[in-house]
Amino acid sequence: MEINDFVSLLKCPACWKPGLEPVIQNDRTFLHCKSCSLLYAFRKNFVNFMDSFKSAGMKLKDFKPEKLGEQDSSRTDLRMISYNYYTRHKAFFKKADIDFKSTVVDVGCSAGVLAQNFENYVGLDLSEDLENVAKDNPAKFFVRADAMQMPFVDNCFDSFVSRHLLEHTPTPRKVLSELKRVCRSGGVLELPVKEFPFLFDPLNFTLQKMKKQPKKFGIYGFGHQRVFATKEWDEIITSTFKIKDSVKLCRGAFYNLICLFENILFSRKDDY
């Protein structure tokens, strides 16, 4: 994927119109929206839509996605994978049915660990560290933006991958609606299901049962907005997609304990 190809995928999240173009001002490169004249920081393979909102005196809630229309639950193009964090990278590519030469968006890409596996890859995340991730992957493209309001034109990707993102969002259905809008087909979701609820995040599991808001506290509370079991995830996902396949690779107390241990070690302050 070339820079022009990447830019053609984008649209302004303020006015929600395509037509962004690279411009140089004060020796800095920006993406300029020809419709509303906003500028977005742009560096080779990275565009930051979040800081541009702040510099324009706007708040993220001011930007609304276009009407998505009725959701078609008859689609059969989604695979769900849940597995042990420790082996997830290897297991992901062993079980996921993905065309590695297709144009793929990795939503909630974090450190971009999947980037090198795809020929035409775009990673999206809210992390402030995403620009450094882009520097480490100069041949791939990254967008700092909200997964609930993706700054992409309709049907611009062949498919998506998204690993452990939905439980970090306050409205998972909005993310799924956006995934459907920007992808020509479906994709692969990795979700913590079934054994997830208590040991994986005991604090937020308990708070949810008490009908209270999720929190971060010490080593617990890993940025999870909602804690769901399998049936609940199925209900959320089938509002937008039809689940083609579901693969479970790890189960039981041992799985829970490893997930808890790894979250304690690797949880980050800038979790979604």
Short mmCIF file of C-alpha atoms in Angstrom, two decimals:
data_model
loop_
_atom_site.label_atom_id
_atom_site.label_comp_id
_atom_site.label_asym_id
_atom_site.label_seq_id
_atom_site.Cartn_x
_atom_site.Cartn_y
_atom_site.Cartn_z
CA MET A 1 0.00 0.00 0.00
CA GLU A 2 1.32 3.44 -1.00
CA ILE A 3 0.70 6.73 0.83
CA ASN A 4 -1.87 7.90 -1.73
CA ASP A 5 -3.75 4.62 -1.34
CA PHE A 6 -3.76 5.07 2.43
CA VAL A 7 -5.02 8.68 2.26
CA SER A 8 -7.81 7.64 -0.10
CA LEU A 9 -9.21 5.39 2.67
CA LEU A 10 -9.66 8.32 5.06
CA LYS A 11 -12.39 10.85 5.63
CA CYS A 12 -12.65 13.80 7.99
CA PRO A 13 -14.22 12.80 11.33
CA ALA A 14 -15.45 16.37 11.85
CA CYS A 15 -17.58 16.89 8.72
CA TRP A 16 -17.59 13.19 7.83
CA LYS A 17 -16.59 13.83 4.22
CA PRO A 18 -13.76 12.31 2.13
CA GLY A 19 -11.22 14.37 0.27
CA LEU A 20 -8.29 14.76 2.65
CA GLU A 21 -5.05 15.94 1.06
CA PRO A 22 -1.47 16.28 2.40
CA VAL A 23 -0.27 19.87 2.87
CA ILE A 24 2.83 21.46 4.43
CA GLN A 25 2.58 24.38 6.85
CA ASN A 26 5.44 25.73 8.96
CA ASP A 27 7.61 22.80 7.88
CA ARG A 28 5.05 20.32 9.22
CA THR A 29 2.89 17.94 7.21
CA PHE A 30 -0.86 17.81 7.76
CA LEU A 31 -3.89 16.22 6.19
CA HIS A 32 -6.21 19.01 5.13
CA CYS A 33 -9.96 18.55 4.81
CA LYS A 34 -11.14 20.37 1.70
CA SER A 35 -14.69 20.54 3.05
CA CYS A 36 -14.26 21.98 6.57
CA SER A 37 -10.58 23.12 6.35
CA LEU A 38 -9.46 21.29 9.50
CA LEU A 39 -5.86 20.08 9.68
CA TYR A 40 -4.74 16.73 11.08
CA ALA A 41 -1.16 15.91 12.06
CA PHE A 42 0.33 13.57 9.46
CA ARG A 43 3.73 11.89 9.31
CA LYS A 44 4.47 9.45 6.49
CA ASN A 45 2.56 6.41 7.77
CA PHE A 46 0.72 7.94 10.74
CA VAL A 47 -2.22 10.34 11.11
CA ASN A 48 -3.47 11.66 14.45
CA PHE A 49 -7.13 12.64 14.43
CA MET A 50 -7.39 12.98 18.22
CA ASP A 51 -5.04 15.92 18.82
CA SER A 52 -6.55 17.81 15.92
CA PHE A 53 -9.93 17.72 17.66
CA LYS A 54 -8.40 19.31 20.75
CA SER A 55 -6.51 21.99 18.84
CA ALA A 56 -9.72 22.96 17.05
CA GLY A 57 -11.53 23.40 20.36
CA MET A 58 -13.80 20.45 19.70
CA LYS A 59 -14.67 17.43 21.77
CA LEU A 60 -14.83 13.89 20.51
CA LYS A 61 -18.53 13.65 21.37
CA ASP A 62 -19.21 16.45 18.85
CA PHE A 63 -18.45 14.08 15.98
CA LYS A 64 -21.16 11.63 14.98
CA PRO A 65 -20.87 8.83 12.40
CA GLU A 66 -23.21 8.99 9.45
CA LYS A 67 -26.43 7.02 9.65
CA LEU A 68 -25.58 3.36 9.36
CA GLY A 69 -28.98 2.12 8.29
CA GLU A 70 -30.56 -1.18 9.21
CA GLN A 71 -28.24 -3.94 10.33
CA ASP A 72 -28.27 -7.17 8.33
CA SER A 73 -27.90 -10.14 10.67
CA SER A 74 -27.93 -12.63 7.79
CA ARG A 75 -24.26 -12.12 6.95
CA THR A 76 -22.07 -15.16 7.47
CA ASP A 77 -18.63 -13.63 7.54
CA LEU A 78 -17.53 -13.42 11.15
CA ARG A 79 -15.28 -15.71 13.16
CA MET A 80 -14.89 -15.45 16.93
CA ILE A 81 -11.78 -16.66 18.68
CA SER A 82 -11.09 -16.76 22.40
CA TYR A 83 -7.88 -18.11 23.86
CA ASN A 84 -5.14 -17.88 26.41
CA TYR A 85 -3.20 -14.60 26.21
CA TYR A 86 0.06 -16.48 26.50
CA THR A 87 -0.41 -18.34 23.20
CA ARG A 88 -2.79 -15.97 21.47
CA HIS A 89 -0.51 -14.69 18.69
CA LYS A 90 0.36 -18.17 17.45
CA ALA A 91 -3.18 -19.43 17.92
CA PHE A 92 -4.68 -16.45 16.16
CA PHE A 93 -2.99 -17.18 12.85
CA LYS A 94 -3.41 -20.90 13.20
CA LYS A 95 -7.18 -20.66 13.54
CA ALA A 96 -8.12 -17.44 11.76
CA ASP A 97 -9.25 -17.69 8.15
CA ILE A 98 -7.64 -14.52 6.76
CA ASP A 99 -6.29 -13.49 3.37
CA PHE A 100 -2.94 -11.96 4.31
CA LYS A 101 -2.68 -10.12 0.97
CA SER A 102 -6.02 -8.37 1.40
CA THR A 103 -6.53 -4.83 2.73
CA VAL A 104 -7.06 -5.25 6.47
CA VAL A 105 -7.85 -2.84 9.31
CA ASP A 106 -6.66 -3.87 12.77
CA VAL A 107 -9.02 -2.11 15.18
CA GLY A 108 -7.53 -1.70 18.64
CA CYS A 109 -4.09 -2.55 17.22
CA SER A 110 -2.18 -1.56 20.40
CA ALA A 111 1.52 -2.21 19.69
CA GLY A 112 0.84 -3.37 16.12
CA VAL A 113 2.02 -6.93 16.70
CA LEU A 114 -0.02 -8.17 13.71
CA ALA A 115 1.26 -5.56 11.26
CA GLN A 116 4.08 -7.57 9.68
CA ASN A 117 1.75 -10.45 8.86
CA PHE A 118 -0.35 -8.44 6.38
CA GLU A 119 0.61 -7.00 3.03
CA ASN A 120 -1.86 -4.09 3.16
CA TYR A 121 -2.33 -3.18 6.81
CA VAL A 122 -3.87 -0.22 8.64
CA GLY A 123 -3.87 -0.16 12.45
CA LEU A 124 -6.30 1.96 14.47
CA ASP A 125 -5.99 2.71 18.18
CA LEU A 126 -6.53 5.49 20.75
CA SER A 127 -3.12 5.04 22.36
CA GLU A 128 -0.91 8.11 22.62
CA ASP A 129 2.02 5.80 21.89
CA LEU A 130 0.71 4.87 18.44
CA GLU A 131 3.08 7.25 16.65
CA ASN A 132 6.04 5.34 18.09
CA VAL A 133 4.42 2.11 16.92
CA ALA A 134 4.22 3.62 13.43
CA LYS A 135 7.92 4.53 13.56
CA ASP A 136 8.73 0.90 14.37
CA ASN A 137 6.65 -0.28 11.39
CA PRO A 138 7.52 2.16 8.57
CA ALA A 139 5.98 0.00 5.84
CA LYS A 140 2.55 -0.09 7.51
CA PHE A 141 -0.02 2.61 8.25
CA PHE A 142 -1.57 3.70 11.55
CA VAL A 143 -4.46 5.97 12.55
CA ARG A 144 -5.04 7.37 16.02
CA ALA A 145 -8.82 7.66 16.28
CA ASP A 146 -11.93 6.37 18.02
CA ALA A 147 -13.13 2.90 17.03
CA MET A 148 -16.71 4.07 17.55
CA GLN A 149 -16.22 6.78 14.90
CA MET A 150 -13.71 5.42 12.42
CA PRO A 151 -12.38 8.07 9.97
CA PHE A 152 -12.62 5.73 6.97
CA VAL A 153 -14.81 5.82 3.87
CA ASP A 154 -17.42 3.11 3.41
CA ASN A 155 -16.40 -0.36 2.26
CA CYS A 156 -12.73 0.54 1.92
CA PHE A 157 -11.25 -2.58 3.60
CA ASP A 158 -11.56 -6.20 2.59
CA SER A 159 -11.83 -7.35 6.20
CA PHE A 160 -10.92 -6.57 9.80
CA VAL A 161 -9.18 -8.08 12.77
CA SER A 162 -9.91 -6.92 16.30
CA ARG A 163 -8.48 -8.53 19.40
CA HIS A 164 -9.73 -7.83 22.90
CA LEU A 165 -11.22 -4.45 22.05
CA LEU A 166 -14.99 -4.70 22.51
CA GLU A 167 -14.80 -5.25 26.25
CA HIS A 168 -12.87 -1.96 26.50
CA THR A 169 -15.59 0.09 24.81
CA PRO A 170 -18.71 1.53 26.47
CA THR A 171 -20.87 0.71 23.43
CA PRO A 172 -19.62 -2.43 21.60
CA ARG A 173 -22.51 -2.27 19.13
CA LYS A 174 -21.22 1.06 17.79
CA VAL A 175 -17.82 -0.49 17.10
CA LEU A 176 -19.45 -3.44 15.32
CA SER A 177 -21.59 -1.06 13.23
CA GLU A 178 -18.49 0.85 12.21
CA LEU A 179 -16.65 -2.38 11.35
CA LYS A 180 -19.52 -3.37 9.11
CA ARG A 181 -19.57 0.05 7.45
CA VAL A 182 -15.88 0.19 6.55
CA CYS A 183 -15.41 -3.47 5.52
CA ARG A 184 -16.62 -5.13 2.35
CA SER A 185 -16.87 -8.48 4.09
CA GLY A 186 -16.46 -9.44 7.73
CA GLY A 187 -13.49 -10.35 9.86
CA VAL A 188 -12.18 -11.99 12.99
CA LEU A 189 -12.87 -10.98 16.59
CA GLU A 190 -10.93 -12.18 19.59
CA LEU A 191 -13.05 -11.99 22.73
CA PRO A 192 -12.64 -13.13 26.33
CA VAL A 193 -15.70 -15.32 26.84
CA LYS A 194 -17.25 -17.90 29.12
CA GLU A 195 -14.46 -18.23 31.70
CA PHE A 196 -13.78 -14.50 31.50
CA PRO A 197 -16.06 -12.97 34.09
CA PHE A 198 -14.49 -13.33 37.55
CA LEU A 199 -10.79 -14.18 37.69
CA PHE A 200 -9.97 -12.26 34.53
CA ASP A 201 -11.20 -8.99 36.07
CA PRO A 202 -12.72 -9.59 39.52
CA LEU A 203 -13.16 -5.90 40.30
CA ASN A 204 -15.26 -4.97 37.29
CA PHE A 205 -17.15 -8.26 37.30
CA THR A 206 -18.30 -7.50 40.84
CA LEU A 207 -19.09 -3.86 40.05
CA GLN A 208 -21.16 -4.87 37.04
CA LYS A 209 -23.18 -7.30 39.17
CA MET A 210 -23.81 -4.37 41.52
CA LYS A 211 -24.88 -2.24 38.51
CA LYS A 212 -22.03 0.21 39.08
CA GLN A 213 -19.62 1.82 36.64
CA PRO A 214 -16.32 0.04 35.79
CA LYS A 215 -13.15 1.29 37.46
CA LYS A 216 -9.39 0.94 37.43
CA PHE A 217 -7.89 0.21 40.81
CA GLY A 218 -4.39 -1.08 41.49
CA ILE A 219 -3.64 -4.24 39.56
CA TYR A 220 -7.35 -4.84 38.95
CA GLY A 221 -9.64 -3.08 36.55
CA PHE A 222 -7.84 -3.37 33.22
CA GLY A 223 -9.86 -0.75 31.36
CA HIS A 224 -12.76 -3.15 30.82
CA GLN A 225 -15.98 -1.25 30.27
CA ARG A 226 -18.19 -4.32 30.25
CA VAL A 227 -17.70 -7.93 31.35
CA PHE A 228 -19.68 -10.39 29.25
CA ALA A 229 -20.15 -14.14 29.05
CA THR A 230 -20.59 -16.12 25.83
CA LYS A 231 -24.36 -15.76 25.40
CA GLU A 232 -24.20 -12.02 26.01
CA TRP A 233 -21.45 -11.57 23.40
CA ASP A 234 -23.45 -13.65 20.92
CA GLU A 235 -26.47 -11.38 21.37
CA ILE A 236 -24.39 -8.22 20.85
CA ILE A 237 -22.51 -9.50 17.80
CA THR A 238 -25.50 -11.02 16.00
CA SER A 239 -27.18 -7.61 16.05
CA THR A 240 -24.70 -6.71 13.30
CA PHE A 241 -23.10 -9.91 11.97
CA LYS A 242 -23.97 -13.55 11.73
CA ILE A 243 -21.33 -15.65 13.47
CA LYS A 244 -19.76 -18.01 10.99
CA ASP A 245 -17.55 -19.91 13.40
CA SER A 246 -16.53 -19.85 17.05
CA VAL A 247 -13.29 -21.41 18.27
CA LYS A 248 -12.31 -21.84 21.92
CA LEU A 249 -8.73 -22.76 22.59
CA CYS A 250 -8.32 -22.58 26.39
CA ARG A 251 -10.67 -23.29 29.26
CA GLY A 252 -10.90 -23.74 32.98
CA ALA A 253 -9.31 -22.25 36.10
CA PHE A 254 -5.80 -22.48 34.67
CA TYR A 255 -6.86 -20.23 31.79
CA ASN A 256 -8.38 -17.73 34.19
CA LEU A 257 -5.30 -17.58 36.39
CA ILE A 258 -2.92 -17.07 33.46
CA CYS A 259 -5.15 -14.30 32.07
CA LEU A 260 -5.21 -12.59 35.46
CA PHE A 261 -1.44 -12.94 35.86
CA GLU A 262 -0.72 -11.56 32.40
CA ASN A 263 -3.11 -8.64 32.86
CA ILE A 264 -1.33 -7.73 36.08
CA LEU A 265 2.02 -7.78 34.26
CA PHE A 266 1.04 -6.13 31.02
CA SER A 267 -1.92 -3.84 31.71
CA ARG A 268 -1.17 -0.30 30.46
CA LYS A 269 -2.27 3.13 31.60
CA ASP A 270 -3.56 4.01 28.16
CA ASP A 271 -5.87 1.01 27.77
CA TYR A 272 -8.88 1.78 25.61
#
